[in-house]
PDB file of C-alpha atoms in Angstrom:
ATOM      1  CA  UNK F   1    -162.243 154.357  91.946  1.00  0.00           C
ATOM      2  CA  UNK F   2    -166.126 154.823  93.107  1.00  0.00           C
ATOM      3  CA  UNK F   3    -167.203 153.584  96.267  1.00  0.00           C
ATOM      4  CA  UNK F   4    -170.918 153.054  96.818  1.00  0.00           C
ATOM      5  CA  UNK F   5    -172.999 151.428 100.109  1.00  0.00           C
ATOM      6  CA  UNK F   6    -171.286 148.325 101.156  1.00  0.00           C
ATOM      7  CA  UNK F   7    -174.210 145.267 100.176  1.00  0.00           C
ATOM      8  CA  UNK F   8    -174.088 144.217 104.239  1.00  0.00           C
ATOM      9  CA  UNK F   9    -175.602 147.882 104.715  1.00  0.00           C
ATOM     10  CA  UNK F  10    -172.389 148.254 107.310  1.00  0.00           C
ATOM     11  CA  UNK F  11    -170.026 150.870 107.810  1.00  0.00           C
ATOM     12  CA  UNK F  12    -166.475 150.763 106.159  1.00  0.00           C
ATOM     13  CA  UNK F  13    -164.195 149.646 108.805  1.00  0.00           C
ATOM     14  CA  UNK F  14    -160.399 150.020 109.219  1.00  0.00           C
ATOM     15  CA  UNK F  15    -159.575 146.632 106.976  1.00  0.00           C
ATOM     16  CA  UNK F  16    -161.731 147.977 104.216  1.00  0.00           C
ATOM     17  CA  UNK F  17    -159.884 151.445 104.376  1.00  0.00           C
ATOM     18  CA  UNK F  18    -156.291 149.486 104.351  1.00  0.00           C
ATOM     19  CA  UNK F  19    -157.951 147.337 101.034  1.00  0.00           C
ATOM     20  CA  UNK F  20    -158.525 150.965  99.605  1.00  0.00           C
ATOM     21  CA  UNK F  21    -155.366 152.190 100.319  1.00  0.00           C
ATOM     22  CA  UNK F  22    -153.516 149.216  98.550  1.00  0.00           C
ATOM     23  CA  UNK F  23    -155.875 149.351  95.503  1.00  0.00           C
ATOM     24  CA  UNK F  24    -155.481 153.138  95.135  1.00  0.00           C
ATOM     25  CA  UNK F  25    -151.649 152.363  95.497  1.00  0.00           C
ATOM     26  CA  UNK F  26    -151.695 150.038  92.726  1.00  0.00           C
ATOM     27  CA  UNK F  27    -153.964 152.270  90.559  1.00  0.00           C
ATOM     28  CA  UNK F  28    -151.184 154.984  90.837  1.00  0.00           C
ATOM     29  CA  UNK F  29    -148.574 152.541  89.816  1.00  0.00           C
ATOM     30  CA  UNK F  30    -150.830 151.618  86.841  1.00  0.00           C
ATOM     31  CA  UNK F  31    -151.379 155.220  85.876  1.00  0.00           C
ATOM     32  CA  UNK F  32    -147.057 155.674  86.155  1.00  0.00           C
ATOM     33  CA  UNK F  33    -146.547 152.734  84.114  1.00  0.00           C
ATOM     34  CA  UNK F  34    -148.744 153.929  81.497  1.00  0.00           C
ATOM     35  CA  UNK F  35    -147.280 157.700  81.472  1.00  0.00           C
ATOM     36  CA  UNK F  36    -144.034 156.120  81.353  1.00  0.00           C
ATOM     37  CA  UNK F  37    -144.888 153.777  78.368  1.00  0.00           C
ATOM     38  CA  UNK F  38    -146.403 156.674  76.790  1.00  0.00           C
ATOM     39  CA  UNK F  39    -143.683 158.713  76.789  1.00  0.00           C
ATOM     40  CA  UNK F  40    -141.245 156.060  75.917  1.00  0.00           C
ATOM     41  CA  UNK F  41    -143.398 155.440  72.579  1.00  0.00           C
ATOM     42  CA  UNK F  42    -143.466 159.065  71.940  1.00  0.00           C
ATOM     43  CA  UNK F  43    -139.527 159.479  72.135  1.00  0.00           C
ATOM     44  CA  UNK F  44    -139.138 156.009  70.069  1.00  0.00           C
ATOM     45  CA  UNK F  45    -141.123 157.685  67.501  1.00  0.00           C
ATOM     46  CA  UNK F  46    -138.919 160.898  67.390  1.00  0.00           C
ATOM     47  CA  UNK F  47    -136.149 159.181  67.141  1.00  0.00           C
ATOM     48  CA  UNK F  48    -137.027 156.557  64.368  1.00  0.00           C
ATOM     49  CA  UNK F  49    -138.233 159.743  62.396  1.00  0.00           C
ATOM     50  CA  UNK F  50    -135.026 161.323  62.891  1.00  0.00           C
ATOM     51  CA  UNK F  51    -133.085 158.141  61.497  1.00  0.00           C
ATOM     52  CA  UNK F  52    -135.569 158.445  58.687  1.00  0.00           C
ATOM     53  CA  UNK F  53    -134.777 162.034  57.968  1.00  0.00           C
ATOM     54  CA  UNK F  54    -130.970 161.197  58.065  1.00  0.00           C
ATOM     55  CA  UNK F  55    -131.021 158.351  55.746  1.00  0.00           C
ATOM     56  CA  UNK F  56    -132.896 160.214  53.430  1.00  0.00           C
ATOM     57  CA  UNK F  57    -130.518 163.207  53.800  1.00  0.00           C
ATOM     58  CA  UNK F  58    -127.450 160.843  53.067  1.00  0.00           C
ATOM     59  CA  UNK F  59    -129.077 159.091  50.105  1.00  0.00           C
ATOM     60  CA  UNK F  60    -130.181 162.481  48.638  1.00  0.00           C
ATOM     61  CA  UNK F  61    -126.357 163.811  49.096  1.00  0.00           C
ATOM     62  CA  UNK F  62    -125.517 160.598  47.063  1.00  0.00           C
ATOM     63  CA  UNK F  63    -128.053 161.072  44.500  1.00  0.00           C
ATOM     64  CA  UNK F  64    -127.336 164.861  44.441  1.00  0.00           C
ATOM     65  CA  UNK F  65    -123.554 164.312  43.796  1.00  0.00           C
ATOM     66  CA  UNK F  66    -124.635 161.566  40.624  1.00  0.00           C
ATOM     67  CA  UNK F  67    -127.172 163.829  39.039  1.00  0.00           C
ATOM     68  CA  UNK F  68    -125.301 167.331  39.509  1.00  0.00           C
ATOM     69  CA  UNK F  69    -122.694 165.660  36.649  1.00  0.00           C
ATOM     70  CA  UNK F  70    -125.171 165.037  34.014  1.00  0.00           C
ATOM     71  CA  UNK F  71    -127.244 168.183  35.053  1.00  0.00           C
ATOM     72  CA  UNK F  72    -124.007 170.346  34.976  1.00  0.00           C
ATOM     73  CA  UNK F  73    -123.554 168.800  31.398  1.00  0.00           C
ATOM     74  CA  UNK F  74    -127.027 169.785  30.220  1.00  0.00           C
ATOM     75  CA  UNK F  75    -126.450 173.647  31.908  1.00  0.00           C
ATOM     76  CA  UNK F  76    -122.937 173.728  29.569  1.00  0.00           C
ATOM     77  CA  UNK F  77    -124.368 172.333  26.391  1.00  0.00           C
ATOM     78  CA  UNK F  78    -127.532 175.035  26.737  1.00  0.00           C
ATOM     79  CA  UNK F  79    -125.085 177.997  27.338  1.00  0.00           C
ATOM     80  CA  UNK F  80    -123.177 176.744  24.302  1.00  0.00           C
ATOM     81  CA  UNK F  81    -126.244 176.316  22.135  1.00  0.00           C
ATOM     82  CA  UNK F  82    -127.606 179.760  23.157  1.00  0.00           C
ATOM     83  CA  UNK F  83    -125.042 181.646  21.484  1.00  0.00           C
ATOM     84  CA  UNK F  84    -125.697 179.824  18.017  1.00  0.00           C
ATOM     85  CA  UNK F  85    -129.643 180.304  18.225  1.00  0.00           C
ATOM     86  CA  UNK F  86    -131.968 183.479  18.149  1.00  0.00           C
ATOM     87  CA  UNK F  87    -135.538 183.858  18.653  1.00  0.00           C
ATOM     88  CA  UNK F  88    -138.030 181.667  20.496  1.00  0.00           C
ATOM     89  CA  UNK F  89    -135.413 178.910  20.544  1.00  0.00           C
ATOM     90  CA  UNK F  90    -133.103 180.959  22.782  1.00  0.00           C
ATOM     91  CA  UNK F  91    -135.644 181.769  25.300  1.00  0.00           C
ATOM     92  CA  UNK F  92    -136.678 178.096  25.217  1.00  0.00           C
ATOM     93  CA  UNK F  93    -132.905 177.394  25.813  1.00  0.00           C
ATOM     94  CA  UNK F  94    -132.823 180.027  28.853  1.00  0.00           C
ATOM     95  CA  UNK F  95    -135.922 178.242  30.277  1.00  0.00           C
ATOM     96  CA  UNK F  96    -134.237 174.875  29.885  1.00  0.00           C
ATOM     97  CA  UNK F  97    -131.122 176.471  31.796  1.00  0.00           C
ATOM     98  CA  UNK F  98    -133.380 177.762  34.585  1.00  0.00           C
ATOM     99  CA  UNK F  99    -135.464 174.428  35.295  1.00  0.00           C
ATOM    100  CA  UNK F 100    -132.031 172.469  35.506  1.00  0.00           C
ATOM    101  CA  UNK F 101    -130.869 175.170  37.968  1.00  0.00           C
ATOM    102  CA  UNK F 102    -133.844 174.564  40.060  1.00  0.00           C
ATOM    103  CA  UNK F 103    -133.302 170.757  39.801  1.00  0.00           C
ATOM    104  CA  UNK F 104    -129.824 171.320  41.328  1.00  0.00           C
ATOM    105  CA  UNK F 105    -131.063 173.552  44.098  1.00  0.00           C
ATOM    106  CA  UNK F 106    -133.689 170.971  44.845  1.00  0.00           C
ATOM    107  CA  UNK F 107    -131.467 168.226  45.016  1.00  0.00           C
ATOM    108  CA  UNK F 108    -128.737 170.251  47.288  1.00  0.00           C
ATOM    109  CA  UNK F 109    -132.052 171.036  49.515  1.00  0.00           C
ATOM    110  CA  UNK F 110    -132.650 167.782  50.006  1.00  0.00           C
ATOM    111  CA  UNK F 111    -129.061 166.929  50.813  1.00  0.00           C
ATOM    112  CA  UNK F 112    -129.094 169.628  53.711  1.00  0.00           C
ATOM    113  CA  UNK F 113    -131.102 167.064  55.248  1.00  0.00           C
ATOM    114  CA  UNK F 114    -128.451 164.935  56.630  1.00  0.00           C
ATOM    115  CA  UNK F 115    -127.173 166.160  59.891  1.00  0.00           C
ATOM    116  CA  UNK F 116    -123.777 166.387  58.847  1.00  0.00           C
ATOM    117  CA  UNK F 117    -124.091 169.042  56.234  1.00  0.00           C
ATOM    118  CA  UNK F 118    -124.439 172.991  57.431  1.00  0.00           C
ATOM    119  CA  UNK F 119    -127.869 174.591  55.986  1.00  0.00           C
ATOM    120  CA  UNK F 120    -126.842 177.229  53.767  1.00  0.00           C
ATOM    121  CA  UNK F 121    -129.257 180.443  53.822  1.00  0.00           C
ATOM    122  CA  UNK F 122    -129.278 183.517  51.714  1.00  0.00           C
ATOM    123  CA  UNK F 123    -131.670 186.520  52.016  1.00  0.00           C
ATOM    124  CA  UNK F 124    -134.786 185.742  50.024  1.00  0.00           C
ATOM    125  CA  UNK F 125    -138.301 186.863  49.652  1.00  0.00           C
ATOM    126  CA  UNK F 126    -140.913 184.443  51.223  1.00  0.00           C
ATOM    127  CA  UNK F 127    -143.624 186.097  48.579  1.00  0.00           C
ATOM    128  CA  UNK F 128    -141.307 185.125  45.754  1.00  0.00           C
ATOM    129  CA  UNK F 129    -140.932 181.729  46.748  1.00  0.00           C
ATOM    130  CA  UNK F 130    -144.891 181.495  47.001  1.00  0.00           C
ATOM    131  CA  UNK F 131    -145.141 182.771  43.743  1.00  0.00           C
ATOM    132  CA  UNK F 132    -142.303 180.642  41.881  1.00  0.00           C
ATOM    133  CA  UNK F 133    -144.070 177.480  43.533  1.00  0.00           C
ATOM    134  CA  UNK F 134    -147.361 178.774  41.856  1.00  0.00           C
ATOM    135  CA  UNK F 135    -145.354 178.879  38.414  1.00  0.00           C
ATOM    136  CA  UNK F 136    -143.579 175.499  38.899  1.00  0.00           C
ATOM    137  CA  UNK F 137    -146.945 173.896  39.457  1.00  0.00           C
ATOM    138  CA  UNK F 138    -148.648 175.853  36.780  1.00  0.00           C
ATOM    139  CA  UNK F 139    -151.302 177.272  39.233  1.00  0.00           C
ATOM    140  CA  UNK F 140    -153.380 180.123  37.389  1.00  0.00           C
ATOM    141  CA  UNK F 141    -156.487 181.796  38.289  1.00  0.00           C
ATOM    142  CA  UNK F 142    -159.547 180.517  36.231  1.00  0.00           C
ATOM    143  CA  UNK F 143    -163.092 180.125  35.921  1.00  0.00           C
ATOM    144  CA  UNK F 144    -163.528 177.541  38.496  1.00  0.00           C
ATOM    145  CA  UNK F 145    -160.582 178.057  40.416  1.00  0.00           C
ATOM    146  CA  UNK F 146    -159.169 181.296  42.430  1.00  0.00           C
ATOM    147  CA  UNK F 147    -156.086 182.113  44.102  1.00  0.00           C
ATOM    148  CA  UNK F 148    -156.530 184.724  46.713  1.00  0.00           C
ATOM    149  CA  UNK F 149    -153.423 186.472  48.237  1.00  0.00           C
ATOM    150  CA  UNK F 150    -152.754 188.466  51.512  1.00  0.00           C
ATOM    151  CA  UNK F 151    -149.038 189.327  51.782  1.00  0.00           C
ATOM    152  CA  UNK F 152    -147.770 191.386  54.472  1.00  0.00           C
ATOM    153  CA  UNK F 153    -144.769 193.576  53.179  1.00  0.00           C
ATOM    154  CA  UNK F 154    -141.820 192.011  54.382  1.00  0.00           C
ATOM    155  CA  UNK F 155    -138.044 192.318  53.644  1.00  0.00           C
ATOM    156  CA  UNK F 156    -135.863 189.229  52.326  1.00  0.00           C
ATOM    157  CA  UNK F 157    -135.460 186.828  55.401  1.00  0.00           C
ATOM    158  CA  UNK F 158    -132.418 184.158  55.480  1.00  0.00           C
ATOM    159  CA  UNK F 159    -133.435 180.780  54.178  1.00  0.00           C
ATOM    160  CA  UNK F 160    -132.344 178.230  51.920  1.00  0.00           C
ATOM    161  CA  UNK F 161    -134.533 178.875  49.065  1.00  0.00           C
ATOM    162  CA  UNK F 162    -134.463 175.330  47.621  1.00  0.00           C
ATOM    163  CA  UNK F 163    -135.627 173.685  50.778  1.00  0.00           C
ATOM    164  CA  UNK F 164    -138.614 176.397  51.702  1.00  0.00           C
ATOM    165  CA  UNK F 165    -139.641 176.441  47.701  1.00  0.00           C
ATOM    166  CA  UNK F 166    -139.813 172.469  48.195  1.00  0.00           C
ATOM    167  CA  UNK F 167    -142.241 172.926  51.565  1.00  0.00           C
ATOM    168  CA  UNK F 168    -144.469 175.240  49.375  1.00  0.00           C
ATOM    169  CA  UNK F 169    -144.820 173.134  46.205  1.00  0.00           C
ATOM    170  CA  UNK F 170    -145.456 170.378  48.245  1.00  0.00           C
ATOM    171  CA  UNK F 171    -148.349 171.778  50.223  1.00  0.00           C
ATOM    172  CA  UNK F 172    -149.740 173.787  47.507  1.00  0.00           C
ATOM    173  CA  UNK F 173    -149.903 170.619  45.366  1.00  0.00           C
ATOM    174  CA  UNK F 174    -151.718 168.710  48.139  1.00  0.00           C
ATOM    175  CA  UNK F 175    -154.061 171.716  48.328  1.00  0.00           C
ATOM    176  CA  UNK F 176    -154.466 171.565  44.325  1.00  0.00           C
ATOM    177  CA  UNK F 177    -155.396 167.632  44.855  1.00  0.00           C
ATOM    178  CA  UNK F 178    -157.863 168.436  47.481  1.00  0.00           C
ATOM    179  CA  UNK F 179    -159.842 170.765  44.740  1.00  0.00           C
ATOM    180  CA  UNK F 180    -160.289 168.524  41.693  1.00  0.00           C
ATOM    181  CA  UNK F 181    -162.578 170.356  39.933  1.00  0.00           C
ATOM    182  CA  UNK F 182    -163.251 173.834  41.783  1.00  0.00           C
ATOM    183  CA  UNK F 183    -162.012 175.608  44.662  1.00  0.00           C
ATOM    184  CA  UNK F 184    -160.323 178.611  46.464  1.00  0.00           C
ATOM    185  CA  UNK F 185    -156.424 178.907  47.131  1.00  0.00           C
ATOM    186  CA  UNK F 186    -155.587 181.297  49.990  1.00  0.00           C
ATOM    187  CA  UNK F 187    -151.853 182.394  50.388  1.00  0.00           C
ATOM    188  CA  UNK F 188    -151.254 184.596  53.309  1.00  0.00           C
ATOM    189  CA  UNK F 189    -147.846 185.946  54.541  1.00  0.00           C
ATOM    190  CA  UNK F 190    -147.602 188.002  57.580  1.00  0.00           C
ATOM    191  CA  UNK F 191    -144.926 188.794  60.434  1.00  0.00           C
ATOM    192  CA  UNK F 192    -145.619 187.691  63.995  1.00  0.00           C
ATOM    193  CA  UNK F 193    -143.720 188.779  67.332  1.00  0.00           C
ATOM    194  CA  UNK F 194    -144.386 186.577  69.971  1.00  0.00           C
ATOM    195  CA  UNK F 195    -142.261 187.261  73.154  1.00  0.00           C
ATOM    196  CA  UNK F 196    -139.885 189.387  71.343  1.00  0.00           C
ATOM    197  CA  UNK F 197    -139.120 186.542  69.062  1.00  0.00           C
ATOM    198  CA  UNK F 198    -139.793 187.261  65.255  1.00  0.00           C
ATOM    199  CA  UNK F 199    -141.610 184.552  62.717  1.00  0.00           C
ATOM    200  CA  UNK F 200    -142.782 184.861  59.432  1.00  0.00           C
ATOM    201  CA  UNK F 201    -145.911 183.029  59.074  1.00  0.00           C
ATOM    202  CA  UNK F 202    -147.152 181.455  55.952  1.00  0.00           C
ATOM    203  CA  UNK F 203    -150.659 180.214  55.808  1.00  0.00           C
ATOM    204  CA  UNK F 204    -152.027 177.860  52.788  1.00  0.00           C
ATOM    205  CA  UNK F 205    -155.488 177.295  52.609  1.00  0.00           C
ATOM    206  CA  UNK F 206    -157.672 175.413  50.356  1.00  0.00           C
ATOM    207  CA  UNK F 207    -161.768 174.890  50.212  1.00  0.00           C
ATOM    208  CA  UNK F 208    -161.177 171.237  49.875  1.00  0.00           C
ATOM    209  CA  UNK F 209    -162.939 167.860  51.393  1.00  0.00           C
ATOM    210  CA  UNK F 210    -160.545 168.185  54.319  1.00  0.00           C
ATOM    211  CA  UNK F 211    -158.508 165.676  55.840  1.00  0.00           C
ATOM    212  CA  UNK F 212    -160.242 163.059  57.977  1.00  0.00           C
ATOM    213  CA  UNK F 213    -159.614 163.471  61.854  1.00  0.00           C
ATOM    214  CA  UNK F 214    -158.786 159.984  62.464  1.00  0.00           C
ATOM    215  CA  UNK F 215    -155.822 159.970  60.142  1.00  0.00           C
ATOM    216  CA  UNK F 216    -154.401 163.681  61.090  1.00  0.00           C
ATOM    217  CA  UNK F 217    -151.990 162.601  63.382  1.00  0.00           C
ATOM    218  CA  UNK F 218    -150.580 160.446  60.714  1.00  0.00           C
ATOM    219  CA  UNK F 219    -150.074 163.192  57.727  1.00  0.00           C
ATOM    220  CA  UNK F 220    -146.362 163.793  58.795  1.00  0.00           C
ATOM    221  CA  UNK F 221    -145.558 160.253  58.957  1.00  0.00           C
ATOM    222  CA  UNK F 222    -142.747 159.049  56.558  1.00  0.00           C
ATOM    223  CA  UNK F 223    -144.585 156.920  53.710  1.00  0.00           C
ATOM    224  CA  UNK F 224    -147.966 157.198  55.209  1.00  0.00           C
ATOM    225  CA  UNK F 225    -150.498 158.332  52.164  1.00  0.00           C
ATOM    226  CA  UNK F 226    -153.885 158.230  51.081  1.00  0.00           C
ATOM    227  CA  UNK F 227    -152.939 158.866  47.316  1.00  0.00           C
ATOM    228  CA  UNK F 228    -151.597 155.281  46.464  1.00  0.00           C
ATOM    229  CA  UNK F 229    -153.871 155.145  43.492  1.00  0.00           C
ATOM    230  CA  UNK F 230    -152.511 158.761  42.277  1.00  0.00           C
ATOM    231  CA  UNK F 231    -148.558 157.648  42.776  1.00  0.00           C
ATOM    232  CA  UNK F 232    -148.399 159.153  46.112  1.00  0.00           C
ATOM    233  CA  UNK F 233    -145.424 158.038  48.394  1.00  0.00           C
ATOM    234  CA  UNK F 234    -145.947 159.841  51.610  1.00  0.00           C
ATOM    235  CA  UNK F 235    -142.935 161.078  51.798  1.00  0.00           C
ATOM    236  CA  UNK F 236    -143.564 164.847  50.840  1.00  0.00           C
ATOM    237  CA  UNK F 237    -145.079 166.432  54.145  1.00  0.00           C
ATOM    238  CA  UNK F 238    -142.778 164.404  56.305  1.00  0.00           C
ATOM    239  CA  UNK F 239    -139.645 166.048  54.057  1.00  0.00           C
ATOM    240  CA  UNK F 240    -141.595 169.293  54.214  1.00  0.00           C
ATOM    241  CA  UNK F 241    -141.648 169.250  58.165  1.00  0.00           C
ATOM    242  CA  UNK F 242    -137.726 167.955  58.235  1.00  0.00           C
ATOM    243  CA  UNK F 243    -137.015 171.034  56.093  1.00  0.00           C
ATOM    244  CA  UNK F 244    -138.720 173.261  58.233  1.00  0.00           C
ATOM    245  CA  UNK F 245    -137.719 172.179  61.383  1.00  0.00           C
ATOM    246  CA  UNK F 246    -134.103 172.692  59.878  1.00  0.00           C
ATOM    247  CA  UNK F 247    -134.723 176.108  59.936  1.00  0.00           C
ATOM    248  CA  UNK F 248    -136.016 176.353  63.553  1.00  0.00           C
ATOM    249  CA  UNK F 249    -139.529 176.513  62.605  1.00  0.00           C
ATOM    250  CA  UNK F 250    -142.732 174.808  62.708  1.00  0.00           C
ATOM    251  CA  UNK F 251    -145.546 173.071  60.403  1.00  0.00           C
ATOM    252  CA  UNK F 252    -148.987 172.332  61.543  1.00  0.00           C
ATOM    253  CA  UNK F 253    -152.503 171.660  60.181  1.00  0.00           C
ATOM    254  CA  UNK F 254    -155.910 172.506  60.560  1.00  0.00           C
ATOM    255  CA  UNK F 255    -158.842 170.884  59.258  1.00  0.00           C
ATOM    256  CA  UNK F 256    -161.742 171.164  58.664  1.00  0.00           C
ATOM    257  CA  UNK F 257    -161.383 174.986  58.802  1.00  0.00           C
ATOM    258  CA  UNK F 258    -165.503 175.283  58.276  1.00  0.00           C
ATOM    259  CA  UNK F 259    -168.412 172.751  58.605  1.00  0.00           C
ATOM    260  CA  UNK F 260    -168.388 171.870  54.791  1.00  0.00           C
ATOM    261  CA  UNK F 261    -164.203 171.168  54.973  1.00  0.00           C
ATOM    262  CA  UNK F 262    -160.962 172.843  53.922  1.00  0.00           C
ATOM    263  CA  UNK F 263    -157.525 172.572  55.297  1.00  0.00           C
ATOM    264  CA  UNK F 264    -154.567 175.046  56.521  1.00  0.00           C
ATOM    265  CA  UNK F 265    -151.428 174.509  56.520  1.00  0.00           C
ATOM    266  CA  UNK F 266    -149.428 176.992  58.435  1.00  0.00           C
ATOM    267  CA  UNK F 267    -145.797 177.558  58.382  1.00  0.00           C
ATOM    268  CA  UNK F 268    -143.680 179.444  60.831  1.00  0.00           C
ATOM    269  CA  UNK F 269    -139.922 180.488  60.288  1.00  0.00           C
ATOM    270  CA  UNK F 270    -137.907 182.379  62.611  1.00  0.00           C
ATOM    271  CA  UNK F 271    -137.106 185.572  61.007  1.00  0.00           C
ATOM    272  CA  UNK F 272    -133.101 186.184  60.181  1.00  0.00           C
ATOM    273  CA  UNK F 273    -132.265 189.251  58.447  1.00  0.00           C
ATOM    274  CA  UNK F 274    -128.232 189.055  58.800  1.00  0.00           C
ATOM    275  CA  UNK F 275    -126.148 185.914  58.651  1.00  0.00           C
ATOM    276  CA  UNK F 276    -126.002 183.834  61.377  1.00  0.00           C
ATOM    277  CA  UNK F 277    -123.674 180.421  62.333  1.00  0.00           C
ATOM    278  CA  UNK F 278    -126.057 177.580  61.845  1.00  0.00           C
ATOM    279  CA  UNK F 279    -127.086 175.860  64.908  1.00  0.00           C
ATOM    280  CA  UNK F 280    -129.434 173.047  63.470  1.00  0.00           C
TER     281      UNK F 280
END
């Protein structure tokens, strides 16, 4: 509300001041209403997000129950065949068994998004989870592609390996898609102690084109994707955030890193070295 000189060149009188007080009061009400509407909208979005994750968790639980039956059958047949073959065939069967086990862990990790299920944690090396994700995606150093590792030595941390491996796989896959021809993938791992709370901080950085500022606030929304032509469904980052939050952690995105682009995804997980009851 700006005041200037009156067109009549006269001084402001008592009636003018009274009118100004009324206008200011209306402005205060309007601003308060706008703030309340914004808060309601944010809470509504948060409730909707939790509802979507609960539905995904429930669906995943049912899907895991049904798919575990054929996966178990495949595993058992693989063990049986291992006893009858030798050489490269036996090694191939072991690889099949390992992938079946991984599929089972992924399904179990998804099902733990359901609020009704307790998140099972075991001590596991975060470094190993990062490396396993690279192997799963077939990421190797090449002439046009580099992987830079900056790992701080840390003991095993209590996590659900299936969930956290899925988070890393989703994020690294997005990084690779942002660098279709050449680039550098940087993985860093360190411990961060803030106000006596200990966290493990994992940063995954690419040198790709970056994420446009006008859509950054939507990248964690369910079913939002800019990769429909590549078969994207827009659930990877939404599920990744749900999995990280189930661990009491956070995930955030910074882009661009430099003027030319680049994106950094940072995952922070509270460090637990001993078994504890799950409060999430």
